[in-house]
PDB file of C-alpha atoms in Angstrom:
ATOM      1  CA  MET A 280      28.103 -27.987 -29.528  1.00 76.00           C
ATOM      2  CA  LYS A 281      25.097 -30.329 -29.489  1.00 81.00           C
ATOM      3  CA  ILE A 282      24.440 -29.710 -25.801  1.00 84.00           C
ATOM      4  CA  ILE A 283      24.592 -25.870 -26.373  1.00 89.00           C
ATOM      5  CA  LYS A 284      22.119 -26.080 -29.286  1.00 89.00           C
ATOM      6  CA  ARG A 285      19.663 -28.199 -27.264  1.00 87.00           C
ATOM      7  CA  ALA A 286      20.128 -25.796 -24.213  1.00 88.00           C
ATOM      8  CA  LEU A 287      19.332 -22.882 -26.467  1.00 93.00           C
ATOM      9  CA  LEU A 288      16.250 -24.645 -27.934  1.00 92.00           C
ATOM     10  CA  TRP A 289      14.984 -25.353 -24.406  1.00 94.00           C
ATOM     11  CA  VAL A 290      15.601 -21.800 -23.212  1.00 94.00           C
ATOM     12  CA  SER A 291      13.924 -20.375 -26.360  1.00 95.00           C
ATOM     13  CA  ILE A 292      10.784 -22.437 -25.884  1.00 95.00           C
ATOM     14  CA  MET A 293      10.704 -21.493 -22.203  1.00 95.00           C
ATOM     15  CA  LEU A 294      10.998 -17.768 -23.040  1.00 95.00           C
ATOM     16  CA  VAL A 295       7.943 -18.104 -25.280  1.00 96.00           C
ATOM     17  CA  LEU A 296       6.065 -20.013 -22.573  1.00 96.00           C
ATOM     18  CA  GLU A 297       7.143 -17.384 -19.966  1.00 95.00           C
ATOM     19  CA  LEU A 298       5.629 -14.611 -22.223  1.00 95.00           C
ATOM     20  CA  MET A 299       2.318 -16.551 -22.410  1.00 96.00           C
ATOM     21  CA  ILE A 300       2.340 -17.212 -18.583  1.00 96.00           C
ATOM     22  CA  ASN A 301       2.962 -13.536 -17.853  1.00 96.00           C
ATOM     23  CA  ALA A 302       0.182 -12.476 -20.252  1.00 95.00           C
ATOM     24  CA  ALA A 303      -2.211 -15.016 -18.706  1.00 96.00           C
ATOM     25  CA  GLY A 304      -1.415 -13.586 -15.201  1.00 95.00           C
ATOM     26  CA  ALA A 305      -1.972  -9.976 -16.344  1.00 96.00           C
ATOM     27  CA  LEU A 306      -5.334 -11.043 -17.776  1.00 95.00           C
ATOM     28  CA  MET A 307      -6.345 -12.645 -14.465  1.00 94.00           C
ATOM     29  CA  ILE A 308      -5.172  -9.647 -12.401  1.00 95.00           C
ATOM     30  CA  ARG A 309      -6.800  -7.029 -14.647  1.00 92.00           C
ATOM     31  CA  GLY A 310     -10.164  -7.332 -12.896  1.00 91.00           C
ATOM     32  CA  ALA A 311      -8.592  -6.597  -9.535  1.00 92.00           C
ATOM     33  CA  SER A 312      -6.490  -3.728 -10.849  1.00 94.00           C
ATOM     34  CA  ASP A 313      -9.494  -2.130 -12.560  1.00 94.00           C
ATOM     35  CA  THR A 314     -11.563  -2.388  -9.390  1.00 94.00           C
ATOM     36  CA  MET A 315      -8.965  -0.919  -7.183  1.00 94.00           C
ATOM     37  CA  ALA A 316      -8.170   1.920  -9.629  1.00 95.00           C
ATOM     38  CA  SER A 317     -11.812   2.821  -9.852  1.00 95.00           C
ATOM     39  CA  SER A 318     -12.172   2.964  -6.041  1.00 94.00           C
ATOM     40  CA  LEU A 319      -9.354   5.583  -5.853  1.00 95.00           C
ATOM     41  CA  LYS A 320     -10.566   7.901  -8.600  1.00 95.00           C
ATOM     42  CA  GLY A 321     -12.517  11.166  -7.868  1.00 94.00           C
ATOM     43  CA  TYR A 322     -10.677  12.270  -4.734  1.00 95.00           C
ATOM     44  CA  SER A 323      -9.166  15.297  -6.478  1.00 93.00           C
ATOM     45  CA  LYS A 324     -12.427  16.951  -5.443  1.00 93.00           C
ATOM     46  CA  LYS A 325     -11.240  16.776  -1.788  1.00 92.00           C
ATOM     47  CA  THR A 326      -7.642  17.902  -2.423  1.00 94.00           C
ATOM     48  CA  GLU A 327      -8.239  21.405  -1.246  1.00 93.00           C
ATOM     49  CA  MET A 328      -9.809  20.191   2.025  1.00 93.00           C
ATOM     50  CA  MET A 329      -6.787  17.901   2.580  1.00 95.00           C
ATOM     51  CA  LEU A 330      -4.070  20.417   1.748  1.00 95.00           C
ATOM     52  CA  HIS A 331      -5.682  23.502   3.265  1.00 93.00           C
ATOM     53  CA  PRO A 332      -8.391  22.508   5.727  1.00 90.00           C
ATOM     54  CA  THR A 333     -10.308  25.008   7.702  1.00 89.00           C
ATOM     55  CA  VAL A 334     -11.505  24.342  11.320  1.00 88.00           C
ATOM     56  CA  ILE A 335     -15.236  25.014  11.639  1.00 84.00           C
ATOM     57  CA  ASP A 336     -16.398  27.189  14.492  1.00 75.00           C
ATOM     58  CA  ASN A 337     -18.854  24.933  16.262  1.00 66.00           C
ATOM     59  CA  THR A 338     -19.710  27.009  19.284  1.00 63.00           C
ATOM     60  CA  ASP A 339     -23.444  26.664  18.504  1.00 62.00           C
ATOM     61  CA  GLY A 340     -23.134  22.907  18.234  1.00 62.00           C
ATOM     62  CA  LYS A 341     -24.870  22.747  14.833  1.00 68.00           C
ATOM     63  CA  ALA A 342     -21.914  21.483  12.747  1.00 71.00           C
ATOM     64  CA  LYS A 343     -21.595  17.757  12.396  1.00 78.00           C
ATOM     65  CA  THR A 344     -17.810  17.895  11.978  1.00 83.00           C
ATOM     66  CA  ASN A 345     -14.977  20.202  12.984  1.00 87.00           C
ATOM     67  CA  GLY A 346     -14.034  20.739   9.288  1.00 90.00           C
ATOM     68  CA  LEU A 347     -11.072  18.382   9.199  1.00 94.00           C
ATOM     69  CA  ALA A 348     -12.870  15.241   8.072  1.00 93.00           C
ATOM     70  CA  ALA A 349     -10.950  15.188   4.819  1.00 94.00           C
ATOM     71  CA  LEU A 350      -7.820  14.402   6.812  1.00 96.00           C
ATOM     72  CA  ALA A 351      -9.362  11.068   7.791  1.00 95.00           C
ATOM     73  CA  VAL A 352      -9.823  10.351   4.101  1.00 95.00           C
ATOM     74  CA  ARG A 353      -6.190  11.274   3.524  1.00 96.00           C
ATOM     75  CA  ALA A 354      -5.091   8.778   6.178  1.00 96.00           C
ATOM     76  CA  LEU A 355      -7.154   6.117   4.459  1.00 93.00           C
ATOM     77  CA  LEU A 356      -5.384   6.896   1.181  1.00 95.00           C
ATOM     78  CA  SER A 357      -1.865   6.458   2.597  1.00 96.00           C
ATOM     79  CA  ASP A 358       0.898   4.811   0.679  1.00 97.00           C
ATOM     80  CA  GLY A 359       1.187   1.130   1.527  1.00 95.00           C
ATOM     81  CA  ARG A 360       0.925  -2.522   0.616  1.00 95.00           C
ATOM     82  CA  LEU A 361      -1.938  -4.978   0.545  1.00 92.00           C
ATOM     83  CA  TYR A 362      -1.279  -8.746   0.565  1.00 91.00           C
ATOM     84  CA  ASN A 363      -3.817 -10.955  -1.152  1.00 89.00           C
ATOM     85  CA  HIS A 364      -2.011 -14.166  -0.145  1.00 86.00           C
ATOM     86  CA  THR A 365      -4.458 -16.990   0.579  1.00 83.00           C
ATOM     87  CA  ASN A 366      -4.151 -20.760  -0.019  1.00 87.00           C
ATOM     88  CA  PHE A 367      -1.749 -22.315  -2.453  1.00 91.00           C
ATOM     89  CA  GLY A 368      -4.460 -23.116  -5.003  1.00 90.00           C
ATOM     90  CA  TYR A 369      -4.947 -19.435  -5.706  1.00 90.00           C
ATOM     91  CA  ASN A 370      -1.468 -19.413  -7.301  1.00 92.00           C
ATOM     92  CA  PHE A 371      -2.973 -21.308 -10.259  1.00 93.00           C
ATOM     93  CA  LEU A 372      -5.281 -18.285 -10.866  1.00 91.00           C
ATOM     94  CA  PHE A 373      -2.506 -15.790 -10.222  1.00 94.00           C
ATOM     95  CA  LEU A 374      -4.531 -14.443  -7.353  1.00 91.00           C
ATOM     96  CA  ASN A 375      -1.918 -14.595  -4.670  1.00 93.00           C
ATOM     97  CA  PHE A 376      -0.508 -11.123  -5.253  1.00 95.00           C
ATOM     98  CA  THR A 377       0.923  -8.101  -3.427  1.00 95.00           C
ATOM     99  CA  MET A 378      -0.383  -4.628  -4.305  1.00 96.00           C
ATOM    100  CA  GLU A 379       1.577  -1.443  -3.802  1.00 97.00           C
ATOM    101  CA  GLN A 380      -0.278   1.893  -3.613  1.00 97.00           C
ATOM    102  CA  SER A 381       1.045   5.423  -3.710  1.00 97.00           C
ATOM    103  CA  VAL A 382      -1.193   8.574  -3.847  1.00 98.00           C
ATOM    104  CA  VAL A 383      -0.123  12.192  -4.232  1.00 98.00           C
ATOM    105  CA  PHE A 384      -2.381  15.252  -3.723  1.00 97.00           C
ATOM    106  CA  PHE A 385      -1.353  18.697  -4.981  1.00 96.00           C
ATOM    107  CA  ASP A 386      -2.620  21.957  -6.538  1.00 94.00           C
ATOM    108  CA  GLU A 387      -1.246  24.798  -8.721  1.00 93.00           C
ATOM    109  CA  ASN A 388       0.835  26.020  -5.790  1.00 93.00           C
ATOM    110  CA  GLY A 389       2.544  22.695  -5.310  1.00 94.00           C
ATOM    111  CA  THR A 390       2.518  20.263  -2.437  1.00 95.00           C
ATOM    112  CA  THR A 391       2.382  20.366   1.323  1.00 95.00           C
ATOM    113  CA  GLN A 392       3.354  17.987   4.121  1.00 95.00           C
ATOM    114  CA  VAL A 393       0.212  15.914   3.604  1.00 96.00           C
ATOM    115  CA  SER A 394       0.565  15.578  -0.155  1.00 96.00           C
ATOM    116  CA  SER A 395       2.250  12.123   0.013  1.00 97.00           C
ATOM    117  CA  GLY A 396       3.250   9.699   2.669  1.00 96.00           C
ATOM    118  CA  VAL A 397       1.953   7.291   5.258  1.00 97.00           C
ATOM    119  CA  PHE A 398      -0.478   8.909   7.732  1.00 97.00           C
ATOM    120  CA  ASN A 399      -2.637   7.983  10.700  1.00 97.00           C
ATOM    121  CA  ILE A 400      -5.463  10.098  12.116  1.00 96.00           C
ATOM    122  CA  ALA A 401      -5.415  11.607  15.664  1.00 97.00           C
ATOM    123  CA  TYR A 402      -8.827  12.655  16.891  1.00 96.00           C
ATOM    124  CA  GLU A 403     -10.958  13.791  19.867  1.00 94.00           C
ATOM    125  CA  ASP A 404     -13.113  11.085  21.405  1.00 93.00           C
ATOM    126  CA  ARG A 405     -16.528  12.387  22.205  1.00 90.00           C
ATOM    127  CA  GLY A 406     -18.082   9.032  22.679  1.00 89.00           C
ATOM    128  CA  GLY A 407     -19.184   8.469  19.132  1.00 89.00           C
ATOM    129  CA  LYS A 408     -18.119   5.586  16.768  1.00 89.00           C
ATOM    130  CA  THR A 409     -17.246   8.084  13.998  1.00 92.00           C
ATOM    131  CA  ASP A 410     -15.419  10.603  16.066  1.00 92.00           C
ATOM    132  CA  TYR A 411     -12.179   9.897  14.175  1.00 93.00           C
ATOM    133  CA  PHE A 412     -13.979  11.187  11.114  1.00 93.00           C
ATOM    134  CA  ARG A 413     -15.993  13.973  12.680  1.00 92.00           C
ATOM    135  CA  TYR A 414     -13.420  15.440  15.080  1.00 92.00           C
ATOM    136  CA  PRO A 415      -9.849  14.934  13.833  1.00 94.00           C
ATOM    137  CA  LEU A 416      -6.929  16.714  15.418  1.00 95.00           C
ATOM    138  CA  GLY A 417      -4.732  16.127  12.392  1.00 96.00           C
ATOM    139  CA  LEU A 418      -2.506  13.566  10.792  1.00 97.00           C
ATOM    140  CA  ILE A 419       0.416  11.738  12.375  1.00 97.00           C
ATOM    141  CA  ASP A 420       3.215  11.404   9.789  1.00 97.00           C
ATOM    142  CA  VAL A 421       4.126   7.760  10.334  1.00 97.00           C
ATOM    143  CA  LYS A 422       7.397   8.039   8.482  1.00 97.00           C
ATOM    144  CA  GLU A 423       8.458  10.803  10.828  1.00 96.00           C
ATOM    145  CA  LEU A 424       7.331   8.691  13.828  1.00 97.00           C
ATOM    146  CA  CYS A 425       9.368   5.768  12.621  1.00 97.00           C
ATOM    147  CA  ALA A 426      12.506   7.967  12.506  1.00 95.00           C
ATOM    148  CA  GLN A 427      12.349   8.487  16.279  1.00 94.00           C
ATOM    149  CA  SER A 428      14.941   6.566  18.300  1.00 90.00           C
ATOM    150  CA  ASN A 429      12.491   4.565  20.347  1.00 92.00           C
ATOM    151  CA  ALA A 430       9.965   3.874  17.483  1.00 95.00           C
ATOM    152  CA  LYS A 431      11.056   0.221  17.241  1.00 95.00           C
ATOM    153  CA  GLU A 432       9.978  -0.218  20.871  1.00 95.00           C
ATOM    154  CA  LEU A 433       6.524   1.171  20.032  1.00 96.00           C
ATOM    155  CA  TYR A 434       6.350  -1.047  16.920  1.00 95.00           C
ATOM    156  CA  SER A 435       7.170  -4.185  18.865  1.00 94.00           C
ATOM    157  CA  ALA A 436       4.466  -3.367  21.445  1.00 94.00           C
ATOM    158  CA  LEU A 437       1.925  -2.727  18.654  1.00 92.00           C
ATOM    159  CA  GLU A 438       2.653  -6.086  17.129  1.00 90.00           C
ATOM    160  CA  LYS A 439       1.873  -7.932  20.376  1.00 88.00           C
ATOM    161  CA  ARG A 440      -1.572  -6.327  20.325  1.00 86.00           C
ATOM    162  CA  GLN A 441      -2.079  -6.405  24.104  1.00 86.00           C
ATOM    163  CA  PHE A 442      -4.058  -3.200  24.355  1.00 89.00           C
ATOM    164  CA  ASP A 443      -7.440  -1.834  23.569  1.00 91.00           C
ATOM    165  CA  SER A 444      -6.757   1.773  22.466  1.00 93.00           C
ATOM    166  CA  ILE A 445      -3.920   4.258  22.121  1.00 96.00           C
ATOM    167  CA  ARG A 446      -4.399   7.584  23.962  1.00 97.00           C
ATOM    168  CA  LEU A 447      -2.529  10.703  22.809  1.00 97.00           C
ATOM    169  CA  ASP A 448      -1.597  12.360  26.099  1.00 97.00           C
ATOM    170  CA  GLU A 449       0.712  15.064  24.848  1.00 97.00           C
ATOM    171  CA  TYR A 450       1.301  16.383  21.372  1.00 97.00           C
ATOM    172  CA  SER A 451       1.904  19.384  19.119  1.00 96.00           C
ATOM    173  CA  VAL A 452       0.125  20.289  15.871  1.00 95.00           C
ATOM    174  CA  ASP A 453       1.443  22.584  13.076  1.00 94.00           C
ATOM    175  CA  GLU A 454      -0.152  24.674  10.398  1.00 92.00           C
ATOM    176  CA  ASP A 455      -0.593  21.708   8.027  1.00 93.00           C
ATOM    177  CA  PHE A 456      -2.366  19.900  10.852  1.00 95.00           C
ATOM    178  CA  ILE A 457       0.555  17.426  11.277  1.00 96.00           C
ATOM    179  CA  VAL A 458       0.241  16.021  14.765  1.00 97.00           C
ATOM    180  CA  ARG A 459       3.564  15.106  16.554  1.00 97.00           C
ATOM    181  CA  PRO A 460       3.080  12.796  19.536  1.00 97.00           C
ATOM    182  CA  LYS A 461       5.064  13.580  22.667  1.00 96.00           C
ATOM    183  CA  LYS A 462       3.465  10.896  24.774  1.00 96.00           C
ATOM    184  CA  LEU A 463       1.362   7.889  23.796  1.00 96.00           C
ATOM    185  CA  THR A 464      -0.263   5.449  26.242  1.00 96.00           C
ATOM    186  CA  PHE A 465      -1.752   2.042  25.654  1.00 96.00           C
ATOM    187  CA  LEU A 466      -5.015   1.439  27.525  1.00 95.00           C
ATOM    188  CA  ASP A 467      -6.968  -1.671  28.300  1.00 92.00           C
ATOM    189  CA  SER A 468     -10.697  -2.060  27.752  1.00 89.00           C
ATOM    190  CA  ASP A 469     -11.367  -0.268  31.104  1.00 91.00           C
ATOM    191  CA  LYS A 470      -9.196   2.740  30.086  1.00 92.00           C
ATOM    192  CA  ASN A 471      -6.426   1.765  32.481  1.00 94.00           C
ATOM    193  CA  ALA A 472      -2.861   2.629  31.421  1.00 94.00           C
ATOM    194  CA  ILE A 473      -0.745  -0.290  30.374  1.00 94.00           C
ATOM    195  CA  GLN A 474       2.363   1.204  28.829  1.00 95.00           C
ATOM    196  CA  SER A 475       3.514   4.650  27.779  1.00 95.00           C
ATOM    197  CA  PHE A 476       5.934   5.890  25.116  1.00 96.00           C
ATOM    198  CA  GLU A 477       7.546   9.370  24.945  1.00 95.00           C
ATOM    199  CA  PHE A 478       9.069  11.078  21.948  1.00 95.00           C
ATOM    200  CA  PRO A 479      10.955  14.350  21.298  1.00 93.00           C
ATOM    201  CA  CYS A 480       8.431  17.045  20.216  1.00 92.00           C
ATOM    202  CA  GLU A 481       8.777  20.615  19.118  1.00 89.00           C
ATOM    203  CA  GLY A 482       6.163  23.326  19.184  1.00 89.00           C
ATOM    204  CA  GLU A 483       3.392  24.199  21.589  1.00 91.00           C
ATOM    205  CA  ILE A 484       2.654  21.054  23.651  1.00 95.00           C
ATOM    206  CA  LYS A 485      -0.969  20.324  24.167  1.00 95.00           C
ATOM    207  CA  THR A 486      -2.364  17.835  26.699  1.00 94.00           C
ATOM    208  CA  GLY A 487      -5.572  16.029  27.427  1.00 90.00           C
ATOM    209  CA  ASP A 488      -7.220  12.671  28.284  1.00 91.00           C
ATOM    210  CA  CYS A 489      -9.751  12.526  25.366  1.00 93.00           C
ATOM    211  CA  TYR A 490      -7.396  12.448  22.390  1.00 96.00           C
ATOM    212  CA  TYR A 491      -6.628   9.142  20.612  1.00 97.00           C
ATOM    213  CA  VAL A 492      -4.758   7.593  17.714  1.00 96.00           C
ATOM    214  CA  TYR A 493      -7.180   5.783  15.451  1.00 95.00           C
ATOM    215  CA  ASP A 494      -6.330   2.108  15.750  1.00 92.00           C
ATOM    216  CA  VAL A 495      -8.999  -0.521  15.072  1.00 87.00           C
ATOM    217  CA  LEU A 496      -8.497  -4.183  14.317  1.00 77.00           C
ATOM    218  CA  ALA A 497     -11.521  -6.075  12.961  1.00 65.00           C
ATOM    219  CA  ASN A 498     -12.019  -9.565  14.362  1.00 61.00           C
ATOM    220  CA  GLY A 499     -10.007 -12.095  12.388  1.00 59.00           C
ATOM    221  CA  GLU A 500      -8.357  -9.463  10.228  1.00 63.00           C
ATOM    222  CA  GLN A 501      -4.713 -10.117   9.401  1.00 71.00           C
ATOM    223  CA  MET A 502      -2.405  -7.608  10.928  1.00 70.00           C
ATOM    224  CA  ARG A 503      -0.458  -7.173   7.719  1.00 72.00           C
ATOM    225  CA  ASN A 504      -3.633  -5.967   5.938  1.00 78.00           C
ATOM    226  CA  ALA A 505      -5.178  -4.006   8.763  1.00 80.00           C
ATOM    227  CA  THR A 506      -4.964  -0.559   7.207  1.00 82.00           C
ATOM    228  CA  THR A 507      -6.811   0.937  10.149  1.00 86.00           C
ATOM    229  CA  THR A 508      -3.956   0.090  12.566  1.00 91.00           C
ATOM    230  CA  LEU A 509      -0.739   1.999  13.420  1.00 94.00           C
ATOM    231  CA  TYR A 510       1.125  -1.246  13.300  1.00 93.00           C
ATOM    232  CA  LYS A 511       0.349  -1.832   9.615  1.00 93.00           C
ATOM    233  CA  LYS A 512       1.290   1.736   8.670  1.00 95.00           C
ATOM    234  CA  MET A 513       4.640   1.486  10.624  1.00 95.00           C
ATOM    235  CA  LYS A 514       5.327  -1.846   8.993  1.00 94.00           C
ATOM    236  CA  ASP A 515       4.813  -0.349   5.509  1.00 94.00           C
ATOM    237  CA  VAL A 516       7.394   2.275   6.389  1.00 96.00           C
ATOM    238  CA  TYR A 517       9.884  -0.168   7.746  1.00 96.00           C
ATOM    239  CA  ASP A 518       9.452  -2.379   4.597  1.00 94.00           C
ATOM    240  CA  GLY A 519      11.025   0.378   2.648  1.00 93.00           C
ATOM    241  CA  ALA A 520      10.191   2.468  -0.434  1.00 93.00           C
ATOM    242  CA  GLN A 521       7.857   1.212  -3.021  1.00 95.00           C
ATOM    243  CA  LYS A 522       8.309   1.300  -6.771  1.00 95.00           C
ATOM    244  CA  THR A 523       4.940   3.096  -7.017  1.00 97.00           C
ATOM    245  CA  ASP A 524       6.246   6.031  -4.878  1.00 96.00           C
ATOM    246  CA  LYS A 525       8.489   7.217  -7.689  1.00 96.00           C
ATOM    247  CA  THR A 526       5.889   6.445 -10.365  1.00 97.00           C
ATOM    248  CA  ALA A 527       3.126   8.505  -8.671  1.00 97.00           C
ATOM    249  CA  LYS A 528       5.424  11.527  -8.225  1.00 96.00           C
ATOM    250  CA  GLU A 529       6.769  11.418 -11.731  1.00 96.00           C
ATOM    251  CA  PHE A 530       3.271  11.225 -13.151  1.00 96.00           C
ATOM    252  CA  MET A 531       2.549  14.648 -11.568  1.00 96.00           C
ATOM    253  CA  LYS A 532       4.164  16.038 -14.722  1.00 94.00           C
ATOM    254  CA  ALA A 533       1.227  14.805 -16.727  1.00 93.00           C
ATOM    255  CA  VAL A 534      -1.167  17.061 -14.983  1.00 94.00           C
ATOM    256  CA  ASP A 535      -2.770  19.915 -17.098  1.00 90.00           C
ATOM    257  CA  PHE A 536      -4.252  22.641 -14.922  1.00 90.00           C
ATOM    258  CA  SER A 537      -5.469  24.395 -17.990  1.00 87.00           C
ATOM    259  CA  GLN A 538      -8.247  21.739 -18.072  1.00 82.00           C
ATOM    260  CA  SER A 539     -10.875  22.173 -15.296  1.00 79.00           C
ATOM    261  CA  ARG A 540     -11.336  18.437 -15.494  1.00 88.00           C
ATOM    262  CA  GLN A 541      -8.670  15.963 -16.515  1.00 91.00           C
ATOM    263  CA  ASP A 542      -8.816  12.182 -16.165  1.00 93.00           C
ATOM    264  CA  LEU A 543      -6.019  10.115 -17.562  1.00 94.00           C
ATOM    265  CA  THR A 544      -5.261   6.511 -16.677  1.00 96.00           C
ATOM    266  CA  LYS A 545      -2.447   4.339 -18.108  1.00 96.00           C
ATOM    267  CA  THR A 546      -2.098   0.591 -17.579  1.00 96.00           C
ATOM    268  CA  SER A 547       0.964  -1.425 -18.500  1.00 96.00           C
ATOM    269  CA  VAL A 548       2.271  -4.990 -17.980  1.00 95.00           C
ATOM    270  CA  GLY A 549       5.779  -5.930 -16.744  1.00 94.00           C
ATOM    271  CA  PHE A 550       7.270  -9.156 -15.666  1.00 94.00           C
ATOM    272  CA  ALA A 551       4.818 -10.706 -13.172  1.00 96.00           C
ATOM    273  CA  ALA A 552       3.213  -7.295 -12.577  1.00 96.00           C
ATOM    274  CA  VAL A 553       0.396  -5.040 -13.738  1.00 97.00           C
ATOM    275  CA  LYS A 554       0.965  -1.355 -13.222  1.00 97.00           C
ATOM    276  CA  VAL A 555      -1.681   1.402 -13.240  1.00 97.00           C
ATOM    277  CA  LYS A 556      -1.020   5.092 -13.030  1.00 97.00           C
ATOM    278  CA  HIS A 557      -3.677   7.828 -12.927  1.00 97.00           C
ATOM    279  CA  VAL A 558      -3.848  11.595 -12.877  1.00 96.00           C
ATOM    280  CA  GLU A 559      -6.982  13.810 -12.513  1.00 96.00           C
ATOM    281  CA  THR A 560      -7.717  17.539 -11.890  1.00 95.00           C
ATOM    282  CA  TYR A 561     -10.618  19.416 -10.520  1.00 93.00           C
ATOM    283  CA  ASP A 562     -10.717  23.115 -10.576  1.00 90.00           C
ATOM    284  CA  GLY A 563      -7.042  23.776  -9.829  1.00 91.00           C
ATOM    285  CA  SER A 564      -6.616  20.706  -7.550  1.00 94.00           C
ATOM    286  CA  ALA A 565      -5.055  17.426  -8.611  1.00 96.00           C
ATOM    287  CA  MET A 566      -4.156  13.970  -7.539  1.00 96.00           C
ATOM    288  CA  THR A 567      -2.105  11.087  -8.966  1.00 97.00           C
ATOM    289  CA  PHE A 568      -1.907   7.554  -7.869  1.00 97.00           C
ATOM    290  CA  ALA A 569       0.069   4.527  -8.886  1.00 98.00           C
ATOM    291  CA  LEU A 570      -0.754   0.819  -8.303  1.00 98.00           C
ATOM    292  CA  ARG A 571       1.456  -2.193  -8.870  1.00 98.00           C
ATOM    293  CA  PHE A 572       0.134  -5.796  -8.676  1.00 97.00           C
ATOM    294  CA  ASN A 573       2.848  -8.388  -8.260  1.00 97.00           C
ATOM    295  CA  TYR A 574       1.784 -11.926  -9.013  1.00 96.00           C
ATOM    296  CA  ILE A 575       5.294 -13.553  -9.042  1.00 96.00           C
ATOM    297  CA  LYS A 576       4.113 -16.644  -7.153  1.00 95.00           C
ATOM    298  CA  GLY A 577       1.800 -17.770  -9.970  1.00 96.00           C
ATOM    299  CA  VAL A 578       4.462 -17.073 -12.537  1.00 97.00           C
ATOM    300  CA  ILE A 579       7.036 -19.198 -10.640  1.00 96.00           C
ATOM    301  CA  LEU A 580       4.539 -22.011 -10.226  1.00 96.00           C
ATOM    302  CA  TYR A 581       3.696 -22.235 -13.908  1.00 96.00           C
ATOM    303  CA  THR A 582       7.245 -21.776 -14.937  1.00 96.00           C
ATOM    304  CA  ILE A 583       8.283 -24.840 -12.941  1.00 96.00           C
ATOM    305  CA  ILE A 584       5.340 -26.830 -14.194  1.00 96.00           C
ATOM    306  CA  PHE A 585       6.070 -26.009 -17.889  1.00 96.00           C
ATOM    307  CA  ALA A 586       9.831 -26.508 -17.412  1.00 95.00           C
ATOM    308  CA  VAL A 587       9.187 -30.051 -16.086  1.00 96.00           C
ATOM    309  CA  ILE A 588       6.776 -30.846 -18.927  1.00 95.00           C
ATOM    310  CA  LEU A 589       9.049 -29.456 -21.607  1.00 95.00           C
ATOM    311  CA  THR A 590      12.002 -31.412 -20.189  1.00 93.00           C
ATOM    312  CA  ALA A 591       9.896 -34.571 -20.044  1.00 94.00           C
ATOM    313  CA  ILE A 592       9.056 -34.121 -23.753  1.00 93.00           C
ATOM    314  CA  LEU A 593      12.441 -33.151 -25.130  1.00 91.00           C
ATOM    315  CA  LEU A 594      14.637 -35.392 -23.129  1.00 89.00           C
ATOM    316  CA  PRO A 595      13.303 -38.694 -24.336  1.00 88.00           C
ATOM    317  CA  ILE A 596      13.376 -37.373 -28.008  1.00 88.00           C
ATOM    318  CA  TRP A 597      17.024 -36.365 -27.583  1.00 86.00           C
ATOM    319  CA  ILE A 598      17.932 -39.693 -25.857  1.00 85.00           C
ATOM    320  CA  HIS A 599      16.224 -41.686 -28.645  1.00 82.00           C
ATOM    321  CA  LYS A 600      17.947 -39.508 -31.313  1.00 82.00           C
ATOM    322  CA  ASP A 601      21.368 -40.086 -29.743  1.00 74.00           C
ATOM    323  CA  ARG A 602      20.857 -43.816 -29.557  1.00 79.00           C
ATOM    324  CA  LYS A 603      19.720 -43.948 -33.195  1.00 76.00           C
ATOM    325  CA  ILE A 604      22.872 -42.096 -34.326  1.00 70.00           C
ATOM    326  CA  GLN A 605      25.045 -44.341 -32.140  1.00 70.00           C
ATOM    327  CA  ASN A 606      23.462 -47.499 -33.554  1.00 67.00           C
ATOM    328  CA  SER A 607      24.089 -46.281 -37.124  1.00 64.00           C
ATOM    329  CA  TYR A 608      27.827 -46.641 -36.581  1.00 59.00           C
ATOM    330  CA  TYR A 609      27.454 -50.403 -36.075  1.00 56.00           C
TER     331      TYR A 609
END
């Protein structure tokens, strides 16, 4: 009975300490969560251009884009994870965390194929550094690509990073500007073919040698956080569904199209996590997003530290008390 009471006392104190640890972590993460949430707000203004883009007739050469630039933005705002895992010392500040992000675009008529998911941009290369933004062909649905039987082979080749660019040799594109690759080719820096991958593809097949999949890796950038690479996007798909996916879709119910402008953000704290969800409207268009910051490493570290300290304090007291009681019998 004595052991049970002492165990309950130890557990009770640790639970209080755990709540304090979790609250401290949430406070430290709040700055990062506020910054990230602010960076995602306002894109409801571009919802119409993402869901129902219109190609610009540029026969006179005056237009700076082909009208599909918003699709490049949609690719940037794909669902995915970011890993802020640096040196061990950052655990003491709860700054070694994983962030999940899910974004949904929709309007009064509902959703389309580009409303939610993981996307990469396919574009026409005209020799400019911003061609992926100015001349997109459409979006590659990465989840759909990962479902192909030979997608793992492509993924393994992407991980090795032994290529300079990815050419889109053959493809089809549908009414929502979803691009489905039929043949992809890895090229070296001199545009020589290294390796090709072919996939089943329905629809009208288009060919060319000036179409590419946007895939850029900055020098020294970690592959797991390189959001501009096809590898990172495929990894996010293979890592499975995120908790934020469900949250973002459920929060669509909070939209109020009767308001021409709606802006609602809710932040909550869970165990080793800060969660943010947001909904906004703009003249009949809407977006929701959900973020989840998991700082479990910092919580585990402080839990171990306080458990050791608490045990070191209570154990000598209990031993001394037991000896005192034992000596009283003599």
